Amino acid sequence: MRFLITNDDGIEAPGLAALVEAAKGLGRIVVVAPAGPQSGCSHSVTTQGPLRVETTDRGFAVHGTPADCVRLALHTICPDVDWVLAGINAGGNLGADVYHSGTVAAVREGVLHGKPGIAVSQYRKRDLGWHWDRAASWTGGQLPTLLARPARSGRYWNVNLPNLRPEDPDPEALVCPLDPAPLPLEFRAEGDLWHYCGEYHTRRRKPGCDVNVCFSGKVSVTPIDLY
Ligand code: MN
Protein backbone atom coordinates (compact mmCIF):
# COMPACT_ATOMS: atom_id res chain seq x y z
CA MET A 1 0.00 0.00 0.00
CA ARG A 2 1.21 3.51 -0.80
CA PHE A 3 0.47 6.42 1.52
CA LEU A 4 0.64 10.16 1.09
CA ILE A 5 1.07 11.67 4.54
CA THR A 6 0.47 15.34 5.25
CA ASN A 7 -0.78 17.62 8.03
CA ASP A 8 -1.62 21.23 8.80
CA ASP A 9 0.82 21.81 11.68
CA GLY A 10 3.83 21.83 9.34
CA ILE A 11 6.48 19.31 8.36
CA GLU A 12 8.41 19.80 11.62
CA ALA A 13 5.41 18.90 13.82
CA PRO A 14 5.84 15.94 16.19
CA GLY A 15 2.35 14.73 15.27
CA LEU A 16 3.44 14.21 11.66
CA ALA A 17 6.35 12.05 12.84
CA ALA A 18 3.88 10.11 15.00
CA LEU A 19 1.64 9.40 12.00
CA VAL A 20 4.64 8.25 9.95
CA GLU A 21 5.55 5.98 12.86
CA ALA A 22 2.01 4.59 12.96
CA ALA A 23 1.90 3.86 9.22
CA LYS A 24 5.40 2.55 8.69
CA GLY A 25 5.35 -1.16 8.19
CA LEU A 26 1.97 -0.91 6.43
CA GLY A 27 3.40 0.28 3.13
CA ARG A 28 5.40 2.91 1.31
CA ILE A 29 5.15 6.47 2.64
CA VAL A 30 5.63 9.78 0.88
CA VAL A 31 5.48 12.88 3.09
CA VAL A 32 4.32 16.11 1.43
CA ALA A 33 3.48 18.64 4.13
CA PRO A 34 3.28 22.40 4.60
CA ALA A 35 6.61 24.11 5.32
CA GLY A 36 5.04 25.88 8.30
CA PRO A 37 1.92 25.87 10.50
CA GLN A 38 -1.38 26.12 8.58
CA SER A 39 -3.93 25.19 11.25
CA GLY A 40 -7.43 26.46 10.67
CA CYS A 41 -6.85 27.25 6.98
CA SER A 42 -9.60 24.85 5.95
CA HIS A 43 -9.65 24.00 2.24
CA SER A 44 -7.80 27.08 1.03
CA VAL A 45 -5.71 26.57 -2.11
CA THR A 46 -3.03 28.63 -3.83
CA THR A 47 -3.78 29.50 -7.44
CA GLN A 48 -2.49 33.06 -7.84
CA GLY A 49 1.21 32.37 -7.38
CA PRO A 50 3.81 29.59 -7.49
CA LEU A 51 4.22 26.95 -4.81
CA ARG A 52 7.78 26.55 -3.62
CA VAL A 53 8.74 22.97 -2.74
CA GLU A 54 11.80 22.06 -0.70
CA THR A 55 13.22 18.58 -0.23
CA THR A 56 13.95 17.95 3.44
CA ASP A 57 14.96 14.90 5.46
CA ARG A 58 11.33 14.64 6.60
CA GLY A 59 9.87 14.79 3.10
CA PHE A 60 8.66 17.43 0.66
CA ALA A 61 7.97 20.78 2.35
CA VAL A 62 5.46 22.86 0.40
CA HIS A 63 5.13 26.60 1.00
CA GLY A 64 1.38 26.36 0.81
CA THR A 65 -1.69 24.88 2.47
CA PRO A 66 -2.53 21.24 3.27
CA ALA A 67 -4.89 21.10 0.28
CA ASP A 68 -2.06 22.49 -1.89
CA CYS A 69 0.16 19.66 -0.66
CA VAL A 70 -2.36 17.01 -1.66
CA ARG A 71 -3.09 18.63 -5.02
CA LEU A 72 0.61 18.90 -5.86
CA ALA A 73 1.38 15.41 -4.56
CA LEU A 74 -1.40 13.74 -6.52
CA HIS A 75 -0.50 15.65 -9.67
CA THR A 76 3.28 15.36 -9.61
CA ILE A 77 5.10 13.80 -6.68
CA CYS A 78 3.15 10.60 -6.01
CA PRO A 79 0.03 10.25 -8.19
CA ASP A 80 0.02 6.50 -7.54
CA VAL A 81 -0.74 6.60 -3.81
CA ASP A 82 -3.64 4.50 -2.52
CA TRP A 83 -4.48 6.50 0.62
CA VAL A 84 -4.10 10.03 1.96
CA LEU A 85 -3.39 10.23 5.69
CA ALA A 86 -3.31 13.55 7.56
CA GLY A 87 -2.19 14.37 11.09
CA ILE A 88 -1.68 13.64 13.77
CA ASN A 89 -3.12 17.08 14.44
CA ALA A 90 -2.19 18.83 17.68
CA GLY A 91 -5.75 19.37 18.88
CA GLY A 92 -9.12 17.79 18.28
CA ASN A 93 -10.99 18.00 14.98
CA LEU A 94 -14.45 17.05 16.15
CA GLY A 95 -17.92 18.01 15.01
CA ALA A 96 -17.98 21.45 13.39
CA ASP A 97 -14.16 21.60 13.53
CA VAL A 98 -14.00 19.56 10.32
CA TYR A 99 -15.13 22.62 8.35
CA HIS A 100 -12.20 24.84 9.33
CA SER A 101 -9.55 22.17 9.89
CA GLY A 102 -6.65 22.07 7.43
CA THR A 103 -5.94 18.48 8.49
CA VAL A 104 -9.40 17.31 7.50
CA ALA A 105 -9.35 19.45 4.32
CA ALA A 106 -6.22 17.62 3.16
CA VAL A 107 -8.04 14.31 3.36
CA ARG A 108 -11.16 15.79 1.76
CA GLU A 109 -9.05 17.03 -1.17
CA GLY A 110 -7.78 13.50 -1.66
CA VAL A 111 -11.33 12.14 -1.63
CA LEU A 112 -12.25 14.62 -4.37
CA HIS A 113 -9.56 12.94 -6.51
CA GLY A 114 -10.80 9.45 -5.73
CA LYS A 115 -8.28 8.66 -2.97
CA PRO A 116 -9.70 7.40 0.32
CA GLY A 117 -8.26 9.03 3.40
CA ILE A 118 -8.00 9.18 7.14
CA ALA A 119 -7.57 12.34 9.24
CA VAL A 120 -6.16 11.78 12.72
CA SER A 121 -6.20 14.34 15.51
CA GLN A 122 -5.18 14.33 19.15
CA TYR A 123 -7.63 16.09 21.43
CA ARG A 124 -5.88 17.81 24.33
CA LYS A 125 -7.27 18.90 27.67
CA ARG A 126 -5.65 21.97 29.14
CA ASP A 127 -4.04 20.21 32.10
CA LEU A 128 -2.71 17.16 30.24
CA GLY A 129 0.34 17.18 28.01
CA TRP A 130 1.08 15.67 24.62
CA HIS A 131 1.99 12.00 24.46
CA TRP A 132 2.96 11.45 20.83
CA ASP A 133 4.34 7.95 21.39
CA ARG A 134 0.95 6.84 22.68
CA ALA A 135 -0.82 8.73 19.92
CA ALA A 136 1.28 6.85 17.37
CA SER A 137 0.53 3.56 19.06
CA TRP A 138 -3.23 4.17 19.24
CA THR A 139 -3.27 5.32 15.60
CA GLY A 140 -1.28 2.26 14.59
CA GLY A 141 -3.97 0.19 16.28
CA GLN A 142 -6.75 1.78 14.23
CA LEU A 143 -5.11 1.93 10.80
CA PRO A 144 -5.25 -1.77 9.82
CA THR A 145 -8.99 -1.94 10.54
CA LEU A 146 -9.79 1.21 8.59
CA LEU A 147 -7.49 0.35 5.68
CA ALA A 148 -9.10 -3.09 5.41
CA ARG A 149 -12.60 -1.66 5.04
CA PRO A 150 -13.83 -1.35 1.47
CA ALA A 151 -13.38 2.31 0.54
CA ARG A 152 -16.79 3.74 -0.23
CA SER A 153 -16.57 6.40 -2.93
CA GLY A 154 -16.78 9.89 -1.42
CA ARG A 155 -16.13 8.73 2.12
CA TYR A 156 -13.26 9.48 4.47
CA TRP A 157 -12.55 8.74 8.11
CA ASN A 158 -12.08 11.29 10.84
CA VAL A 159 -10.30 9.83 13.87
CA ASN A 160 -9.86 11.69 17.16
CA LEU A 161 -7.68 10.40 19.97
CA PRO A 162 -8.66 11.14 23.56
CA ASN A 163 -6.32 12.90 25.97
CA LEU A 164 -5.72 10.45 28.80
CA ARG A 165 -3.41 10.46 31.78
CA PRO A 166 -0.19 8.46 31.32
CA GLU A 167 -1.40 5.86 33.81
CA ASP A 168 -4.75 5.32 32.07
CA PRO A 169 -5.20 2.13 30.04
CA ASP A 170 -5.34 2.29 26.26
CA PRO A 171 -8.74 3.55 25.06
CA GLU A 172 -11.34 1.62 23.14
CA ALA A 173 -12.53 2.96 19.80
CA LEU A 174 -16.09 3.69 18.78
CA VAL A 175 -17.49 4.33 15.32
CA CYS A 176 -19.83 7.31 15.75
CA PRO A 177 -21.37 10.17 13.78
CA LEU A 178 -20.13 13.75 13.60
CA ASP A 179 -21.66 16.02 16.24
CA PRO A 180 -23.88 18.54 14.41
CA ALA A 181 -23.61 21.31 17.05
CA PRO A 182 -21.74 24.54 16.25
CA LEU A 183 -18.87 25.75 18.40
CA PRO A 184 -19.97 28.17 21.13
CA LEU A 185 -20.27 31.81 20.13
CA GLU A 186 -18.39 33.84 22.73
CA PHE A 187 -16.57 37.09 21.96
CA ARG A 188 -14.88 39.53 24.30
CA ALA A 189 -14.87 43.20 23.29
CA GLU A 190 -11.76 45.35 23.59
CA GLY A 191 -12.44 48.71 22.01
CA ASP A 192 -13.38 47.89 18.42
CA LEU A 193 -11.64 44.49 18.61
CA TRP A 194 -13.59 41.31 19.23
CA HIS A 195 -11.64 38.35 20.59
CA TYR A 196 -13.10 34.88 20.15
CA CYS A 197 -13.16 33.21 23.58
CA GLY A 198 -15.49 30.25 23.08
CA GLU A 199 -14.71 27.38 25.44
CA TYR A 200 -13.72 24.33 23.37
CA HIS A 201 -13.76 21.94 26.33
CA THR A 202 -17.31 22.81 27.37
CA ARG A 203 -18.82 22.80 23.88
CA ARG A 204 -22.10 21.00 23.33
CA ARG A 205 -21.80 17.22 23.36
CA LYS A 206 -24.58 15.27 21.73
CA PRO A 207 -24.69 11.78 23.26
CA GLY A 208 -23.28 9.15 20.90
CA CYS A 209 -21.55 11.68 18.63
CA ASP A 210 -17.82 12.22 18.16
CA VAL A 211 -17.33 15.14 20.59
CA ASN A 212 -18.84 13.21 23.46
CA VAL A 213 -17.07 9.95 22.58
CA CYS A 214 -13.63 11.59 22.43
CA PHE A 215 -14.18 13.84 25.45
CA SER A 216 -15.29 10.72 27.37
CA GLY A 217 -11.92 9.05 26.80
CA LYS A 218 -12.52 6.89 23.73
CA VAL A 219 -11.12 7.06 20.23
CA SER A 220 -13.86 8.46 17.99
CA VAL A 221 -13.90 7.03 14.46
CA THR A 222 -16.30 8.94 12.24
CA PRO A 223 -17.18 8.24 8.61
CA ILE A 224 -17.84 11.43 6.66
CA ASP A 225 -19.44 11.35 3.22
CA LEU A 226 -18.83 14.11 0.69
CA TYR A 227 -21.80 12.93 -1.39
MN1 MN B 1 -3.34 21.86 13.26
mmCIF file of C-alpha atoms and ligand atoms in Angstrom:
data_model
loop_
_atom_site.group_PDB
_atom_site.id
_atom_site.type_symbol
_atom_site.label_atom_id
_atom_site.label_comp_id
_atom_site.label_asym_id
_atom_site.label_seq_id
_atom_site.Cartn_x
_atom_site.Cartn_y
_atom_site.Cartn_z
ATOM 1 C CA MET A 1 0.000 0.000 0.000
ATOM 2 C CA ARG A 2 1.207 3.506 -0.796
ATOM 3 C CA PHE A 3 0.466 6.423 1.521
ATOM 4 C CA LEU A 4 0.642 10.158 1.086
ATOM 5 C CA ILE A 5 1.068 11.666 4.540
ATOM 6 C CA THR A 6 0.467 15.336 5.245
ATOM 7 C CA ASN A 7 -0.776 17.615 8.033
ATOM 8 C CA ASP A 8 -1.616 21.231 8.799
ATOM 9 C CA ASP A 9 0.825 21.810 11.680
ATOM 10 C CA GLY A 10 3.827 21.829 9.344
ATOM 11 C CA ILE A 11 6.484 19.310 8.361
ATOM 12 C CA GLU A 12 8.409 19.797 11.623
ATOM 13 C CA ALA A 13 5.412 18.904 13.818
ATOM 14 C CA PRO A 14 5.838 15.939 16.189
ATOM 15 C CA GLY A 15 2.347 14.734 15.268
ATOM 16 C CA LEU A 16 3.444 14.209 11.663
ATOM 17 C CA ALA A 17 6.348 12.051 12.837
ATOM 18 C CA ALA A 18 3.880 10.113 14.997
ATOM 19 C CA LEU A 19 1.645 9.398 12.003
ATOM 20 C CA VAL A 20 4.636 8.253 9.952
ATOM 21 C CA GLU A 21 5.553 5.979 12.857
ATOM 22 C CA ALA A 22 2.005 4.590 12.963
ATOM 23 C CA ALA A 23 1.896 3.856 9.220
ATOM 24 C CA LYS A 24 5.402 2.554 8.689
ATOM 25 C CA GLY A 25 5.347 -1.163 8.194
ATOM 26 C CA LEU A 26 1.970 -0.912 6.431
ATOM 27 C CA GLY A 27 3.397 0.283 3.128
ATOM 28 C CA ARG A 28 5.402 2.911 1.305
ATOM 29 C CA ILE A 29 5.152 6.465 2.643
ATOM 30 C CA VAL A 30 5.631 9.783 0.881
ATOM 31 C CA VAL A 31 5.477 12.880 3.088
ATOM 32 C CA VAL A 32 4.318 16.108 1.431
ATOM 33 C CA ALA A 33 3.485 18.641 4.126
ATOM 34 C CA PRO A 34 3.281 22.401 4.598
ATOM 35 C CA ALA A 35 6.613 24.107 5.320
ATOM 36 C CA GLY A 36 5.044 25.878 8.302
ATOM 37 C CA PRO A 37 1.919 25.869 10.499
ATOM 38 C CA GLN A 38 -1.380 26.123 8.580
ATOM 39 C CA SER A 39 -3.926 25.187 11.247
ATOM 40 C CA GLY A 40 -7.434 26.465 10.667
ATOM 41 C CA CYS A 41 -6.847 27.250 6.985
ATOM 42 C CA SER A 42 -9.599 24.847 5.955
ATOM 43 C CA HIS A 43 -9.649 23.999 2.245
ATOM 44 C CA SER A 44 -7.804 27.081 1.034
ATOM 45 C CA VAL A 45 -5.713 26.575 -2.114
ATOM 46 C CA THR A 46 -3.029 28.631 -3.834
ATOM 47 C CA THR A 47 -3.784 29.498 -7.438
ATOM 48 C CA GLN A 48 -2.490 33.063 -7.840
ATOM 49 C CA GLY A 49 1.207 32.366 -7.381
ATOM 50 C CA PRO A 50 3.805 29.592 -7.494
ATOM 51 C CA LEU A 51 4.222 26.951 -4.810
ATOM 52 C CA ARG A 52 7.776 26.553 -3.621
ATOM 53 C CA VAL A 53 8.744 22.966 -2.744
ATOM 54 C CA GLU A 54 11.803 22.063 -0.698
ATOM 55 C CA THR A 55 13.221 18.582 -0.229
ATOM 56 C CA THR A 56 13.954 17.946 3.438
ATOM 57 C CA ASP A 57 14.956 14.905 5.460
ATOM 58 C CA ARG A 58 11.334 14.642 6.602
ATOM 59 C CA GLY A 59 9.870 14.789 3.097
ATOM 60 C CA PHE A 60 8.662 17.427 0.658
ATOM 61 C CA ALA A 61 7.972 20.776 2.348
ATOM 62 C CA VAL A 62 5.464 22.861 0.404
ATOM 63 C CA HIS A 63 5.135 26.596 1.002
ATOM 64 C CA GLY A 64 1.379 26.356 0.814
ATOM 65 C CA THR A 65 -1.689 24.876 2.472
ATOM 66 C CA PRO A 66 -2.525 21.238 3.267
ATOM 67 C CA ALA A 67 -4.892 21.097 0.279
ATOM 68 C CA ASP A 68 -2.060 22.494 -1.895
ATOM 69 C CA CYS A 69 0.162 19.656 -0.656
ATOM 70 C CA VAL A 70 -2.363 17.013 -1.664
ATOM 71 C CA ARG A 71 -3.087 18.634 -5.024
ATOM 72 C CA LEU A 72 0.610 18.896 -5.862
ATOM 73 C CA ALA A 73 1.380 15.407 -4.557
ATOM 74 C CA LEU A 74 -1.402 13.739 -6.522
ATOM 75 C CA HIS A 75 -0.496 15.653 -9.672
ATOM 76 C CA THR A 76 3.284 15.362 -9.613
ATOM 77 C CA ILE A 77 5.100 13.800 -6.677
ATOM 78 C CA CYS A 78 3.148 10.597 -6.013
ATOM 79 C CA PRO A 79 0.027 10.254 -8.185
ATOM 80 C CA ASP A 80 0.023 6.503 -7.542
ATOM 81 C CA VAL A 81 -0.739 6.599 -3.808
ATOM 82 C CA ASP A 82 -3.641 4.503 -2.517
ATOM 83 C CA TRP A 83 -4.482 6.504 0.621
ATOM 84 C CA VAL A 84 -4.101 10.033 1.962
ATOM 85 C CA LEU A 85 -3.386 10.230 5.690
ATOM 86 C CA ALA A 86 -3.309 13.548 7.564
ATOM 87 C CA GLY A 87 -2.194 14.368 11.091
ATOM 88 C CA ILE A 88 -1.676 13.642 13.772
ATOM 89 C CA ASN A 89 -3.121 17.084 14.441
ATOM 90 C CA ALA A 90 -2.191 18.833 17.682
ATOM 91 C CA GLY A 91 -5.749 19.374 18.883
ATOM 92 C CA GLY A 92 -9.125 17.793 18.285
ATOM 93 C CA ASN A 93 -10.988 18.005 14.981
ATOM 94 C CA LEU A 94 -14.446 17.050 16.154
ATOM 95 C CA GLY A 95 -17.920 18.013 15.008
ATOM 96 C CA ALA A 96 -17.980 21.447 13.388
ATOM 97 C CA ASP A 97 -14.158 21.595 13.532
ATOM 98 C CA VAL A 98 -13.997 19.556 10.322
ATOM 99 C CA TYR A 99 -15.130 22.616 8.348
ATOM 100 C CA HIS A 100 -12.196 24.841 9.331
ATOM 101 C CA SER A 101 -9.545 22.173 9.888
ATOM 102 C CA GLY A 102 -6.650 22.067 7.427
ATOM 103 C CA THR A 103 -5.939 18.480 8.486
ATOM 104 C CA VAL A 104 -9.402 17.311 7.495
ATOM 105 C CA ALA A 105 -9.349 19.453 4.325
ATOM 106 C CA ALA A 106 -6.218 17.620 3.158
ATOM 107 C CA VAL A 107 -8.043 14.309 3.357
ATOM 108 C CA ARG A 108 -11.163 15.788 1.760
ATOM 109 C CA GLU A 109 -9.052 17.033 -1.168
ATOM 110 C CA GLY A 110 -7.779 13.495 -1.655
ATOM 111 C CA VAL A 111 -11.328 12.135 -1.633
ATOM 112 C CA LEU A 112 -12.251 14.620 -4.375
ATOM 113 C CA HIS A 113 -9.563 12.945 -6.505
ATOM 114 C CA GLY A 114 -10.799 9.453 -5.725
ATOM 115 C CA LYS A 115 -8.282 8.659 -2.971
ATOM 116 C CA PRO A 116 -9.697 7.401 0.319
ATOM 117 C CA GLY A 117 -8.262 9.034 3.395
ATOM 118 C CA ILE A 118 -7.998 9.175 7.141
ATOM 119 C CA ALA A 119 -7.574 12.339 9.239
ATOM 120 C CA VAL A 120 -6.163 11.776 12.720
ATOM 121 C CA SER A 121 -6.203 14.343 15.514
ATOM 122 C CA GLN A 122 -5.175 14.331 19.152
ATOM 123 C CA TYR A 123 -7.634 16.088 21.435
ATOM 124 C CA ARG A 124 -5.884 17.809 24.329
ATOM 125 C CA LYS A 125 -7.267 18.897 27.666
ATOM 126 C CA ARG A 126 -5.647 21.967 29.140
ATOM 127 C CA ASP A 127 -4.042 20.206 32.104
ATOM 128 C CA LEU A 128 -2.709 17.156 30.241
ATOM 129 C CA GLY A 129 0.338 17.180 28.013
ATOM 130 C CA TRP A 130 1.076 15.674 24.624
ATOM 131 C CA HIS A 131 1.993 11.997 24.463
ATOM 132 C CA TRP A 132 2.958 11.452 20.830
ATOM 133 C CA ASP A 133 4.335 7.950 21.395
ATOM 134 C CA ARG A 134 0.954 6.837 22.681
ATOM 135 C CA ALA A 135 -0.825 8.731 19.921
ATOM 136 C CA ALA A 136 1.284 6.848 17.371
ATOM 137 C CA SER A 137 0.529 3.563 19.061
ATOM 138 C CA TRP A 138 -3.235 4.175 19.236
ATOM 139 C CA THR A 139 -3.274 5.316 15.595
ATOM 140 C CA GLY A 140 -1.279 2.259 14.593
ATOM 141 C CA GLY A 141 -3.965 0.187 16.282
ATOM 142 C CA GLN A 142 -6.747 1.782 14.234
ATOM 143 C CA LEU A 143 -5.110 1.929 10.800
ATOM 144 C CA PRO A 144 -5.245 -1.775 9.818
ATOM 145 C CA THR A 145 -8.990 -1.939 10.536
ATOM 146 C CA LEU A 146 -9.793 1.208 8.586
ATOM 147 C CA LEU A 147 -7.489 0.352 5.684
ATOM 148 C CA ALA A 148 -9.103 -3.091 5.406
ATOM 149 C CA ARG A 149 -12.604 -1.662 5.036
ATOM 150 C CA PRO A 150 -13.825 -1.353 1.470
ATOM 151 C CA ALA A 151 -13.383 2.306 0.537
ATOM 152 C CA ARG A 152 -16.794 3.738 -0.233
ATOM 153 C CA SER A 153 -16.568 6.397 -2.931
ATOM 154 C CA GLY A 154 -16.782 9.890 -1.421
ATOM 155 C CA ARG A 155 -16.130 8.727 2.121
ATOM 156 C CA TYR A 156 -13.261 9.484 4.466
ATOM 157 C CA TRP A 157 -12.551 8.738 8.106
ATOM 158 C CA ASN A 158 -12.076 11.288 10.837
ATOM 159 C CA VAL A 159 -10.301 9.829 13.866
ATOM 160 C CA ASN A 160 -9.860 11.695 17.161
ATOM 161 C CA LEU A 161 -7.679 10.395 19.973
ATOM 162 C CA PRO A 162 -8.664 11.139 23.565
ATOM 163 C CA ASN A 163 -6.323 12.899 25.975
ATOM 164 C CA LEU A 164 -5.723 10.448 28.805
ATOM 165 C CA ARG A 165 -3.409 10.458 31.781
ATOM 166 C CA PRO A 166 -0.188 8.464 31.322
ATOM 167 C CA GLU A 167 -1.396 5.859 33.815
ATOM 168 C CA ASP A 168 -4.752 5.317 32.069
ATOM 169 C CA PRO A 169 -5.199 2.129 30.041
ATOM 170 C CA ASP A 170 -5.344 2.287 26.255
ATOM 171 C CA PRO A 171 -8.736 3.551 25.059
ATOM 172 C CA GLU A 172 -11.337 1.624 23.140
ATOM 173 C CA ALA A 173 -12.525 2.957 19.802
ATOM 174 C CA LEU A 174 -16.090 3.691 18.784
ATOM 175 C CA VAL A 175 -17.493 4.335 15.322
ATOM 176 C CA CYS A 176 -19.833 7.307 15.748
ATOM 177 C CA PRO A 177 -21.375 10.166 13.776
ATOM 178 C CA LEU A 178 -20.135 13.751 13.604
ATOM 179 C CA ASP A 179 -21.659 16.021 16.245
ATOM 180 C CA PRO A 180 -23.877 18.538 14.410
ATOM 181 C CA ALA A 181 -23.614 21.314 17.045
ATOM 182 C CA PRO A 182 -21.738 24.543 16.251
ATOM 183 C CA LEU A 183 -18.867 25.745 18.399
ATOM 184 C CA PRO A 184 -19.969 28.175 21.131
ATOM 185 C CA LEU A 185 -20.271 31.815 20.132
ATOM 186 C CA GLU A 186 -18.386 33.844 22.732
ATOM 187 C CA PHE A 187 -16.572 37.089 21.959
ATOM 188 C CA ARG A 188 -14.877 39.534 24.296
ATOM 189 C CA ALA A 189 -14.868 43.196 23.294
ATOM 190 C CA GLU A 190 -11.763 45.353 23.585
ATOM 191 C CA GLY A 191 -12.442 48.713 22.006
ATOM 192 C CA ASP A 192 -13.377 47.894 18.424
ATOM 193 C CA LEU A 193 -11.640 44.492 18.612
ATOM 194 C CA TRP A 194 -13.586 41.311 19.233
ATOM 195 C CA HIS A 195 -11.643 38.350 20.589
ATOM 196 C CA TYR A 196 -13.103 34.882 20.154
ATOM 197 C CA CYS A 197 -13.157 33.206 23.576
ATOM 198 C CA GLY A 198 -15.492 30.252 23.085
ATOM 199 C CA GLU A 199 -14.705 27.383 25.444
ATOM 200 C CA TYR A 200 -13.725 24.333 23.373
ATOM 201 C CA HIS A 201 -13.756 21.942 26.329
ATOM 202 C CA THR A 202 -17.306 22.811 27.372
ATOM 203 C CA ARG A 203 -18.819 22.796 23.878
ATOM 204 C CA ARG A 204 -22.102 21.001 23.332
ATOM 205 C CA ARG A 205 -21.800 17.217 23.361
ATOM 206 C CA LYS A 206 -24.581 15.266 21.727
ATOM 207 C CA PRO A 207 -24.689 11.778 23.259
ATOM 208 C CA GLY A 208 -23.279 9.147 20.904
ATOM 209 C CA CYS A 209 -21.550 11.677 18.626
ATOM 210 C CA ASP A 210 -17.819 12.218 18.159
ATOM 211 C CA VAL A 211 -17.330 15.142 20.586
ATOM 212 C CA ASN A 212 -18.841 13.208 23.458
ATOM 213 C CA VAL A 213 -17.067 9.953 22.581
ATOM 214 C CA CYS A 214 -13.626 11.586 22.432
ATOM 215 C CA PHE A 215 -14.183 13.842 25.449
ATOM 216 C CA SER A 216 -15.285 10.718 27.375
ATOM 217 C CA GLY A 217 -11.924 9.050 26.803
ATOM 218 C CA LYS A 218 -12.522 6.887 23.734
ATOM 219 C CA VAL A 219 -11.122 7.064 20.226
ATOM 220 C CA SER A 220 -13.858 8.463 17.986
ATOM 221 C CA VAL A 221 -13.897 7.031 14.463
ATOM 222 C CA THR A 222 -16.297 8.942 12.237
ATOM 223 C CA PRO A 223 -17.177 8.241 8.610
ATOM 224 C CA ILE A 224 -17.843 11.435 6.656
ATOM 225 C CA ASP A 225 -19.437 11.348 3.223
ATOM 226 C CA LEU A 226 -18.827 14.106 0.690
ATOM 227 C CA TYR A 227 -21.800 12.935 -1.388
HETATM 228 MN MN MN B 1 -3.338 21.864 13.255
#
